[in-house]
PDB file of C-alpha atoms in Angstrom:
ATOM      1  CA  MET A   1      25.574  23.967 -35.688  1.00 96.00           C
ATOM      2  CA  ARG A   2      22.946  21.272 -36.535  1.00 97.00           C
ATOM      3  CA  HIS A   3      19.503  22.044 -38.113  1.00 97.00           C
ATOM      4  CA  ALA A   4      16.541  20.276 -37.625  1.00 98.00           C
ATOM      5  CA  ILE A   5      12.856  20.691 -38.636  1.00 98.00           C
ATOM      6  CA  PHE A   6      10.555  21.496 -35.663  1.00 98.00           C
ATOM      7  CA  MET A   7       6.700  20.950 -36.400  1.00 98.00           C
ATOM      8  CA  PRO A   8       3.475  20.562 -34.743  1.00 98.00           C
ATOM      9  CA  PRO A   9       1.560  17.623 -35.793  1.00 98.00           C
ATOM     10  CA  LEU A  10      -1.520  19.727 -36.071  1.00 97.00           C
ATOM     11  CA  GLY A  11      -3.839  20.641 -38.813  1.00 97.00           C
ATOM     12  CA  GLU A  12      -2.580  19.508 -42.386  1.00 97.00           C
ATOM     13  CA  LEU A  13       0.735  18.323 -40.665  1.00 98.00           C
ATOM     14  CA  ALA A  14      -1.241  15.851 -38.740  1.00 98.00           C
ATOM     15  CA  ASP A  15      -1.305  13.312 -41.694  1.00 98.00           C
ATOM     16  CA  PRO A  16       1.131  10.511 -40.730  1.00 98.00           C
ATOM     17  CA  GLN A  17       2.046  10.174 -44.291  1.00 98.00           C
ATOM     18  CA  ALA A  18       2.890  13.783 -44.868  1.00 98.00           C
ATOM     19  CA  ILE A  19       5.471  13.540 -41.665  1.00 98.00           C
ATOM     20  CA  VAL A  20       6.974  10.213 -43.016  1.00 98.00           C
ATOM     21  CA  ASP A  21       7.680  12.335 -46.364  1.00 98.00           C
ATOM     22  CA  ILE A  22       8.965  15.268 -44.475  1.00 98.00           C
ATOM     23  CA  ALA A  23      11.444  12.943 -42.457  1.00 98.00           C
ATOM     24  CA  ILE A  24      12.627  11.026 -45.573  1.00 98.00           C
ATOM     25  CA  ALA A  25      12.917  14.676 -47.468  1.00 98.00           C
ATOM     26  CA  ALA A  26      14.919  16.015 -44.480  1.00 98.00           C
ATOM     27  CA  GLU A  27      17.028  13.027 -44.263  1.00 98.00           C
ATOM     28  CA  GLU A  28      17.974  13.033 -48.101  1.00 98.00           C
ATOM     29  CA  SER A  29      18.482  16.841 -48.140  1.00 97.00           C
ATOM     30  CA  GLY A  30      21.175  16.622 -45.477  1.00 97.00           C
ATOM     31  CA  TRP A  31      19.209  18.013 -42.242  1.00 98.00           C
ATOM     32  CA  ASP A  32      19.957  17.150 -39.271  1.00 98.00           C
ATOM     33  CA  GLY A  33      16.613  15.898 -37.019  1.00 98.00           C
ATOM     34  CA  LEU A  34      13.131  16.001 -37.195  1.00 98.00           C
ATOM     35  CA  PHE A  35      11.365  17.142 -33.890  1.00 98.00           C
ATOM     36  CA  VAL A  36       7.356  17.291 -33.081  1.00 98.00           C
ATOM     37  CA  TRP A  37       5.357  18.850 -30.576  1.00 98.00           C
ATOM     38  CA  ASP A  38       3.724  16.576 -27.977  1.00 98.00           C
ATOM     39  CA  HIS A  39       0.125  17.607 -27.319  1.00 96.00           C
ATOM     40  CA  VAL A  40      -3.136  15.840 -26.852  1.00 95.00           C
ATOM     41  CA  LEU A  41      -5.214  19.178 -27.004  1.00 95.00           C
ATOM     42  CA  SER A  42      -4.150  22.056 -29.040  1.00 93.00           C
ATOM     43  CA  PRO A  43      -2.476  24.938 -27.045  1.00 92.00           C
ATOM     44  CA  ILE A  44      -3.561  27.116 -30.115  1.00 91.00           C
ATOM     45  CA  ASP A  45      -6.967  28.716 -30.693  1.00 90.00           C
ATOM     46  CA  GLY A  46      -8.817  26.833 -33.374  1.00 89.00           C
ATOM     47  CA  GLN A  47      -9.938  23.111 -34.109  1.00 90.00           C
ATOM     48  CA  TRP A  48      -7.200  21.315 -35.418  1.00 95.00           C
ATOM     49  CA  GLU A  49      -6.627  17.644 -35.746  1.00 97.00           C
ATOM     50  CA  ILE A  50      -3.536  16.227 -33.716  1.00 97.00           C
ATOM     51  CA  ALA A  51      -1.380  13.442 -34.447  1.00 98.00           C
ATOM     52  CA  ASP A  52       0.004  11.487 -31.833  1.00 97.00           C
ATOM     53  CA  PRO A  53       3.608  12.177 -31.418  1.00 97.00           C
ATOM     54  CA  TRP A  54       5.068   8.552 -30.692  1.00 97.00           C
ATOM     55  CA  ILE A  55       3.109   6.973 -33.624  1.00 98.00           C
ATOM     56  CA  VAL A  56       4.489   9.390 -36.151  1.00 98.00           C
ATOM     57  CA  LEU A  57       7.787   9.412 -34.797  1.00 98.00           C
ATOM     58  CA  ALA A  58       7.871   5.574 -35.186  1.00 98.00           C
ATOM     59  CA  ALA A  59       6.879   6.056 -38.665  1.00 98.00           C
ATOM     60  CA  ALA A  60       9.610   8.299 -39.371  1.00 98.00           C
ATOM     61  CA  ALA A  61      12.115   6.508 -37.656  1.00 98.00           C
ATOM     62  CA  ALA A  62      11.436   3.235 -39.465  1.00 98.00           C
ATOM     63  CA  ASN A  63      11.878   5.428 -42.924  1.00 98.00           C
ATOM     64  CA  THR A  64      14.910   7.071 -42.130  1.00 98.00           C
ATOM     65  CA  SER A  65      18.551   5.877 -40.767  1.00 98.00           C
ATOM     66  CA  ARG A  66      20.398   8.854 -40.048  1.00 98.00           C
ATOM     67  CA  ILE A  67      18.732  12.134 -38.635  1.00 98.00           C
ATOM     68  CA  ARG A  68      17.711  12.298 -34.891  1.00 98.00           C
ATOM     69  CA  LEU A  69      14.222  12.663 -33.656  1.00 98.00           C
ATOM     70  CA  GLY A  70      12.083  13.138 -30.658  1.00 98.00           C
ATOM     71  CA  PRO A  71       9.242  15.041 -28.995  1.00 98.00           C
ATOM     72  CA  MET A  72       9.965  18.541 -28.197  1.00 97.00           C
ATOM     73  CA  VAL A  73       8.779  18.510 -25.598  1.00 97.00           C
ATOM     74  CA  THR A  74       7.058  15.951 -23.592  1.00 98.00           C
ATOM     75  CA  PRO A  75       5.397  17.004 -20.578  1.00 97.00           C
ATOM     76  CA  VAL A  76       6.380  14.483 -18.098  1.00 97.00           C
ATOM     77  CA  PRO A  77       3.454  15.194 -15.359  1.00 97.00           C
ATOM     78  CA  ARG A  78       0.689  14.298 -17.701  1.00 95.00           C
ATOM     79  CA  ARG A  79       2.207  10.849 -18.757  1.00 94.00           C
ATOM     80  CA  ARG A  80       2.348   7.464 -16.957  1.00 95.00           C
ATOM     81  CA  ILE A  81       5.907   6.960 -16.304  1.00 96.00           C
ATOM     82  CA  LEU A  82       5.964   3.233 -17.164  1.00 95.00           C
ATOM     83  CA  LYS A  83       4.579   4.133 -20.398  1.00 96.00           C
ATOM     84  CA  LEU A  84       6.798   6.604 -21.034  1.00 97.00           C
ATOM     85  CA  VAL A  85       9.940   4.149 -20.243  1.00 96.00           C
ATOM     86  CA  ARG A  86       8.352   1.792 -22.415  1.00 95.00           C
ATOM     87  CA  GLU A  87       7.710   4.238 -25.599  1.00 96.00           C
ATOM     88  CA  THR A  88      11.066   5.969 -25.083  1.00 97.00           C
ATOM     89  CA  ALA A  89      12.950   2.598 -24.989  1.00 95.00           C
ATOM     90  CA  THR A  90      11.036   1.108 -27.747  1.00 95.00           C
ATOM     91  CA  LEU A  91      11.524   3.993 -30.326  1.00 97.00           C
ATOM     92  CA  ASP A  92      15.135   4.546 -29.319  1.00 96.00           C
ATOM     93  CA  ARG A  93      15.714   0.703 -30.245  1.00 95.00           C
ATOM     94  CA  LEU A  94      13.482   1.253 -33.607  1.00 96.00           C
ATOM     95  CA  SER A  95      15.810   4.137 -34.662  1.00 97.00           C
ATOM     96  CA  ARG A  96      18.865   2.504 -33.796  1.00 96.00           C
ATOM     97  CA  GLY A  97      19.981   5.312 -30.955  1.00 96.00           C
ATOM     98  CA  ARG A  98      18.494   8.373 -32.698  1.00 97.00           C
ATOM     99  CA  LEU A  99      16.351   9.312 -30.218  1.00 98.00           C
ATOM    100  CA  ILE A 100      16.545  12.782 -28.083  1.00 98.00           C
ATOM    101  CA  LEU A 101      13.860  13.100 -25.599  1.00 98.00           C
ATOM    102  CA  GLY A 102      12.646  16.443 -24.860  1.00 98.00           C
ATOM    103  CA  LEU A 103      10.965  17.033 -21.376  1.00 98.00           C
ATOM    104  CA  GLY A 104       9.169  19.539 -19.739  1.00 97.00           C
ATOM    105  CA  THR A 105       6.359  20.399 -17.317  1.00 97.00           C
ATOM    106  CA  GLY A 106       3.805  21.677 -19.649  1.00 95.00           C
ATOM    107  CA  ASP A 107       0.790  23.965 -18.911  1.00 94.00           C
ATOM    108  CA  ASP A 108      -2.807  24.197 -18.819  1.00 95.00           C
ATOM    109  CA  ARG A 109      -3.050  26.490 -21.852  1.00 92.00           C
ATOM    110  CA  GLY A 110      -4.867  24.004 -23.757  1.00 94.00           C
ATOM    111  CA  ARG A 111      -6.831  22.564 -20.939  1.00 96.00           C
ATOM    112  CA  GLU A 112      -4.647  19.254 -21.340  1.00 95.00           C
ATOM    113  CA  TYR A 113      -4.474  19.134 -17.429  1.00 96.00           C
ATOM    114  CA  SER A 114      -7.702  20.467 -16.037  1.00 96.00           C
ATOM    115  CA  ALA A 115      -9.887  18.815 -18.809  1.00 95.00           C
ATOM    116  CA  VAL A 116      -9.087  15.510 -17.119  1.00 95.00           C
ATOM    117  CA  GLY A 117      -9.355  17.064 -13.609  1.00 95.00           C
ATOM    118  CA  GLU A 118      -5.707  17.153 -12.957  1.00 94.00           C
ATOM    119  CA  ASN A 119      -3.794  19.872 -11.155  1.00 95.00           C
ATOM    120  CA  ALA A 120      -2.049  22.357 -13.271  1.00 96.00           C
ATOM    121  CA  ASP A 121      -0.131  24.044 -10.306  1.00 96.00           C
ATOM    122  CA  PRO A 122       3.268  24.948 -11.641  1.00 95.00           C
ATOM    123  CA  ARG A 123       5.203  23.949  -8.328  1.00 94.00           C
ATOM    124  CA  ARG A 124       3.544  20.895  -8.291  1.00 96.00           C
ATOM    125  CA  LEU A 125       4.230  20.400 -11.998  1.00 96.00           C
ATOM    126  CA  GLY A 126       7.769  20.992 -11.537  1.00 95.00           C
ATOM    127  CA  ARG A 127       8.154  18.210  -8.710  1.00 96.00           C
ATOM    128  CA  LEU A 128       6.701  16.061 -10.786  1.00 97.00           C
ATOM    129  CA  LEU A 129       9.070  16.622 -13.623  1.00 98.00           C
ATOM    130  CA  ASP A 130      12.141  16.184 -11.238  1.00 97.00           C
ATOM    131  CA  GLU A 131      10.846  12.893  -9.474  1.00 98.00           C
ATOM    132  CA  GLY A 132       9.685  11.494 -13.152  1.00 98.00           C
ATOM    133  CA  VAL A 133      12.891  12.232 -14.540  1.00 98.00           C
ATOM    134  CA  GLU A 134      14.750  10.463 -11.723  1.00 97.00           C
ATOM    135  CA  VAL A 135      12.483   7.435 -11.913  1.00 97.00           C
ATOM    136  CA  LEU A 136      12.650   7.215 -15.547  1.00 96.00           C
ATOM    137  CA  THR A 137      16.528   7.403 -15.736  1.00 95.00           C
ATOM    138  CA  ALA A 138      16.484   4.532 -12.818  1.00 95.00           C
ATOM    139  CA  LEU A 139      14.062   2.577 -14.642  1.00 95.00           C
ATOM    140  CA  TRP A 140      16.121   3.017 -17.826  1.00 95.00           C
ATOM    141  CA  ALA A 141      19.228   1.660 -15.977  1.00 93.00           C
ATOM    142  CA  GLY A 142      17.585  -1.548 -15.170  1.00 92.00           C
ATOM    143  CA  ASP A 143      17.199  -0.543 -11.339  1.00 94.00           C
ATOM    144  CA  THR A 144      14.225  -1.726  -9.170  1.00 96.00           C
ATOM    145  CA  VAL A 145      12.721   1.318  -8.409  1.00 96.00           C
ATOM    146  CA  THR A 146      10.395   2.383  -5.230  1.00 97.00           C
ATOM    147  CA  HIS A 147       9.363   6.178  -5.229  1.00 96.00           C
ATOM    148  CA  HIS A 148       6.755   7.635  -2.795  1.00 96.00           C
ATOM    149  CA  GLY A 149       6.264  11.241  -3.509  1.00 94.00           C
ATOM    150  CA  GLU A 150       4.057  13.168  -5.861  1.00 92.00           C
ATOM    151  CA  LEU A 151       4.718  10.438  -8.039  1.00 94.00           C
ATOM    152  CA  PHE A 152       4.335   6.681  -6.691  1.00 95.00           C
ATOM    153  CA  VAL A 153       6.071   3.730  -8.160  1.00 95.00           C
ATOM    154  CA  GLY A 154       6.193   0.395  -6.214  1.00 96.00           C
ATOM    155  CA  ASP A 155       8.989  -2.090  -6.668  1.00 96.00           C
ATOM    156  CA  VAL A 156       8.965  -2.059 -10.279  1.00 95.00           C
ATOM    157  CA  ARG A 157      11.659  -3.081 -12.580  1.00 94.00           C
ATOM    158  CA  ALA A 158      11.407  -2.044 -16.399  1.00 91.00           C
ATOM    159  CA  VAL A 159      14.139  -4.109 -17.981  1.00 87.00           C
ATOM    160  CA  PRO A 160      14.333  -1.631 -20.904  1.00 81.00           C
ATOM    161  CA  ASP A 161      15.956  -2.328 -24.208  1.00 76.00           C
ATOM    162  CA  SER A 162      16.938   0.712 -25.678  1.00 80.00           C
ATOM    163  CA  ALA A 163      20.056   1.377 -28.393  1.00 82.00           C
ATOM    164  CA  HIS A 164      21.651   4.308 -26.603  1.00 80.00           C
ATOM    165  CA  GLN A 165      24.458   3.776 -23.957  1.00 79.00           C
ATOM    166  CA  PRO A 166      24.210   5.067 -21.130  1.00 86.00           C
ATOM    167  CA  ARG A 167      21.046   6.387 -21.682  1.00 92.00           C
ATOM    168  CA  ILE A 168      18.904   8.310 -24.158  1.00 97.00           C
ATOM    169  CA  PRO A 169      19.855  11.994 -24.478  1.00 97.00           C
ATOM    170  CA  LEU A 170      17.551  14.471 -22.190  1.00 98.00           C
ATOM    171  CA  TRP A 171      16.928  17.953 -23.187  1.00 98.00           C
ATOM    172  CA  PHE A 172      14.666  20.625 -21.162  1.00 98.00           C
ATOM    173  CA  GLY A 173      12.209  22.841 -22.566  1.00 97.00           C
ATOM    174  CA  THR A 174      11.875  26.146 -20.697  1.00 94.00           C
ATOM    175  CA  ALA A 175      10.821  29.624 -21.126  1.00 91.00           C
ATOM    176  CA  ARG A 176      13.028  30.527 -18.281  1.00 90.00           C
ATOM    177  CA  HIS A 177      16.594  31.638 -18.756  1.00 92.00           C
ATOM    178  CA  SER A 178      18.002  31.537 -15.252  1.00 91.00           C
ATOM    179  CA  GLY A 179      17.072  29.557 -11.969  1.00 93.00           C
ATOM    180  CA  LYS A 180      16.102  25.972 -11.422  1.00 94.00           C
ATOM    181  CA  PRO A 181      14.873  25.065 -15.038  1.00 95.00           C
ATOM    182  CA  VAL A 182      18.219  25.938 -16.593  1.00 96.00           C
ATOM    183  CA  GLU A 183      20.007  24.005 -13.237  1.00 96.00           C
ATOM    184  CA  ARG A 184      18.107  21.015 -14.048  1.00 97.00           C
ATOM    185  CA  ALA A 185      19.051  20.983 -17.743  1.00 97.00           C
ATOM    186  CA  ALA A 186      22.855  21.466 -16.724  1.00 97.00           C
ATOM    187  CA  ARG A 187      22.432  18.037 -14.968  1.00 97.00           C
ATOM    188  CA  HIS A 188      21.601  16.161 -18.122  1.00 98.00           C
ATOM    189  CA  ASP A 189      22.206  16.772 -21.695  1.00 98.00           C
ATOM    190  CA  GLY A 190      20.673  19.903 -23.465  1.00 98.00           C
ATOM    191  CA  ILE A 191      18.221  22.636 -23.157  1.00 98.00           C
ATOM    192  CA  PHE A 192      15.635  24.063 -25.405  1.00 98.00           C
ATOM    193  CA  PRO A 193      14.688  27.681 -24.471  1.00 96.00           C
ATOM    194  CA  LEU A 194      11.305  28.353 -25.815  1.00 92.00           C
ATOM    195  CA  THR A 195      11.832  32.163 -25.997  1.00 90.00           C
ATOM    196  CA  GLY A 196      14.730  34.665 -26.104  1.00 90.00           C
ATOM    197  CA  ASP A 197      16.989  36.305 -28.250  1.00 93.00           C
ATOM    198  CA  ALA A 198      20.805  35.633 -29.036  1.00 95.00           C
ATOM    199  CA  SER A 199      21.709  37.664 -25.801  1.00 96.00           C
ATOM    200  CA  LYS A 200      19.318  35.109 -23.545  1.00 96.00           C
ATOM    201  CA  VAL A 201      20.985  32.188 -25.157  1.00 97.00           C
ATOM    202  CA  ALA A 202      24.630  33.663 -24.424  1.00 97.00           C
ATOM    203  CA  GLN A 203      23.340  34.090 -20.718  1.00 96.00           C
ATOM    204  CA  ILE A 204      22.182  30.519 -20.564  1.00 97.00           C
ATOM    205  CA  ALA A 205      25.513  29.301 -22.228  1.00 97.00           C
ATOM    206  CA  ASP A 206      27.349  30.987 -19.785  1.00 97.00           C
ATOM    207  CA  THR A 207      25.169  29.669 -16.883  1.00 97.00           C
ATOM    208  CA  ILE A 208      25.653  26.163 -18.283  1.00 97.00           C
ATOM    209  CA  GLU A 209      29.324  26.450 -18.293  1.00 97.00           C
ATOM    210  CA  GLN A 210      29.441  27.783 -14.756  1.00 97.00           C
ATOM    211  CA  LEU A 211      27.412  24.897 -13.400  1.00 97.00           C
ATOM    212  CA  ARG A 212      29.071  22.104 -15.799  1.00 97.00           C
ATOM    213  CA  GLY A 213      32.705  23.323 -15.827  1.00 97.00           C
ATOM    214  CA  SER A 214      32.264  23.168 -19.899  1.00 96.00           C
ATOM    215  CA  ARG A 215      29.689  23.031 -22.552  1.00 96.00           C
ATOM    216  CA  GLU A 216      31.251  20.072 -23.987  1.00 96.00           C
ATOM    217  CA  GLY A 217      28.778  17.422 -24.542  1.00 96.00           C
ATOM    218  CA  PHE A 218      25.821  19.528 -23.854  1.00 98.00           C
ATOM    219  CA  ASP A 219      23.023  20.757 -26.583  1.00 98.00           C
ATOM    220  CA  ILE A 220      21.708  24.314 -26.671  1.00 98.00           C
ATOM    221  CA  ALA A 221      18.676  24.061 -29.227  1.00 98.00           C
ATOM    222  CA  VAL A 222      16.766  27.312 -30.397  1.00 98.00           C
ATOM    223  CA  LYS A 223      13.806  27.744 -32.249  1.00 96.00           C
ATOM    224  CA  THR A 224      14.505  29.780 -35.697  1.00 96.00           C
ATOM    225  CA  LYS A 225      12.616  30.985 -38.594  1.00 94.00           C
ATOM    226  CA  PRO A 226      12.543  27.933 -41.318  1.00 94.00           C
ATOM    227  CA  GLY A 227      15.442  28.203 -43.578  1.00 88.00           C
ATOM    228  CA  THR A 228      17.686  30.763 -41.880  1.00 88.00           C
ATOM    229  CA  ASP A 229      21.220  29.981 -41.060  1.00 87.00           C
ATOM    230  CA  ALA A 230      21.259  31.192 -37.199  1.00 94.00           C
ATOM    231  CA  ALA A 231      24.609  32.360 -37.146  1.00 95.00           C
ATOM    232  CA  GLU A 232      23.756  34.966 -34.205  1.00 96.00           C
ATOM    233  CA  PHE A 233      22.604  32.122 -32.126  1.00 97.00           C
ATOM    234  CA  ALA A 234      25.479  29.857 -33.178  1.00 97.00           C
ATOM    235  CA  ALA A 235      28.047  32.608 -31.752  1.00 97.00           C
ATOM    236  CA  ALA A 236      26.064  32.898 -28.529  1.00 97.00           C
ATOM    237  CA  GLY A 237      26.552  29.308 -27.983  1.00 98.00           C
ATOM    238  CA  ALA A 238      23.590  27.398 -29.570  1.00 98.00           C
ATOM    239  CA  THR A 239      24.322  23.901 -31.123  1.00 98.00           C
ATOM    240  CA  TRP A 240      20.962  23.113 -32.881  1.00 98.00           C
ATOM    241  CA  ALA A 241      18.683  25.334 -34.652  1.00 98.00           C
ATOM    242  CA  MET A 242      14.944  24.139 -34.813  1.00 98.00           C
ATOM    243  CA  HIS A 243      13.303  25.646 -37.743  1.00 98.00           C
ATOM    244  CA  ALA A 244      10.188  26.070 -36.460  1.00 98.00           C
ATOM    245  CA  PHE A 245       6.833  25.801 -38.266  1.00 98.00           C
ATOM    246  CA  TRP A 246       3.333  26.330 -36.995  1.00 96.00           C
ATOM    247  CA  PRO A 247      -0.443  25.257 -37.085  1.00 95.00           C
ATOM    248  CA  GLY A 248      -1.859  26.199 -40.288  1.00 95.00           C
ATOM    249  CA  ASP A 249       1.454  25.512 -41.870  1.00 97.00           C
ATOM    250  CA  ARG A 250       1.022  22.900 -44.908  1.00 98.00           C
ATOM    251  CA  PRO A 251       3.352  20.028 -45.618  1.00 98.00           C
ATOM    252  CA  ASP A 252       4.310  21.481 -49.191  1.00 98.00           C
ATOM    253  CA  GLN A 253       5.454  24.410 -47.453  1.00 98.00           C
ATOM    254  CA  VAL A 254       7.780  22.450 -45.067  1.00 98.00           C
ATOM    255  CA  LEU A 255       8.901  20.211 -47.819  1.00 98.00           C
ATOM    256  CA  GLN A 256       9.919  23.623 -49.828  1.00 98.00           C
ATOM    257  CA  VAL A 257      12.110  24.408 -46.780  1.00 97.00           C
ATOM    258  CA  ILE A 258      13.674  21.019 -46.717  1.00 98.00           C
ATOM    259  CA  LYS A 259      14.570  20.649 -50.113  1.00 96.00           C
ATOM    260  CA  ALA A 260      16.228  24.252 -50.406  1.00 96.00           C
ATOM    261  CA  GLY A 261      18.912  22.725 -48.571  1.00 94.00           C
ATOM    262  CA  ARG A 262      20.333  22.440 -45.094  1.00 95.00           C
ATOM    263  CA  PRO A 263      21.628  25.970 -43.922  1.00 93.00           C
ATOM    264  CA  GLY A 264      25.115  26.292 -43.496  1.00 81.00           C
TER     265      GLY A 264
END
């Protein structure tokens, strides 16, 4: 099992230099990854400073050479797809192929849709996610794309330049343990269940194996308490433990967990 630091760039953890220090320490201490929330408004009550995930991930990438990096998760429906293509291809090139892109629909708990007049109907968001992934992967491949649906793209070729071949890995965040969200993830590279115990992870792992014929090359990432070994989740089929911090945690608390050493 691989172990990553999973943190919100909010509050004291919004300091870009602190995130760089955390990334460097994680790499030096043998950890496998650093993943950050992607929010423009806080889904958590309170007034929080919020750092842009793409800028802090770029800074982390420029100061490390081994650990995997990525947003976990980016809501495709609130992103301009061409901007997302450029950001991901550039970050993947900067990190020399270390980007893992976590995707999802997002929700309106922090008014990230309604505050700017956007419709947060879950079914619409699901359609936008599916269409966005289709367009994103086609643009990464260098195809000329025309798409008329919830998402509109007219005769565009991005000519991206990323380091990953054939493409950047896609994981999908979901609060569901069955149904369409799991089926969507099974068509790609990984899943990040936002809730659930080891029995739910085992249920997801069984479904993935049924849908794909094998779990080889597919990641199941789970949130765990910082510094734990997550053996129960590994036995259930998880491949990554995301040691999760929260708004209000301080950089020194994260560094303390990192410097205690990678579990396992």
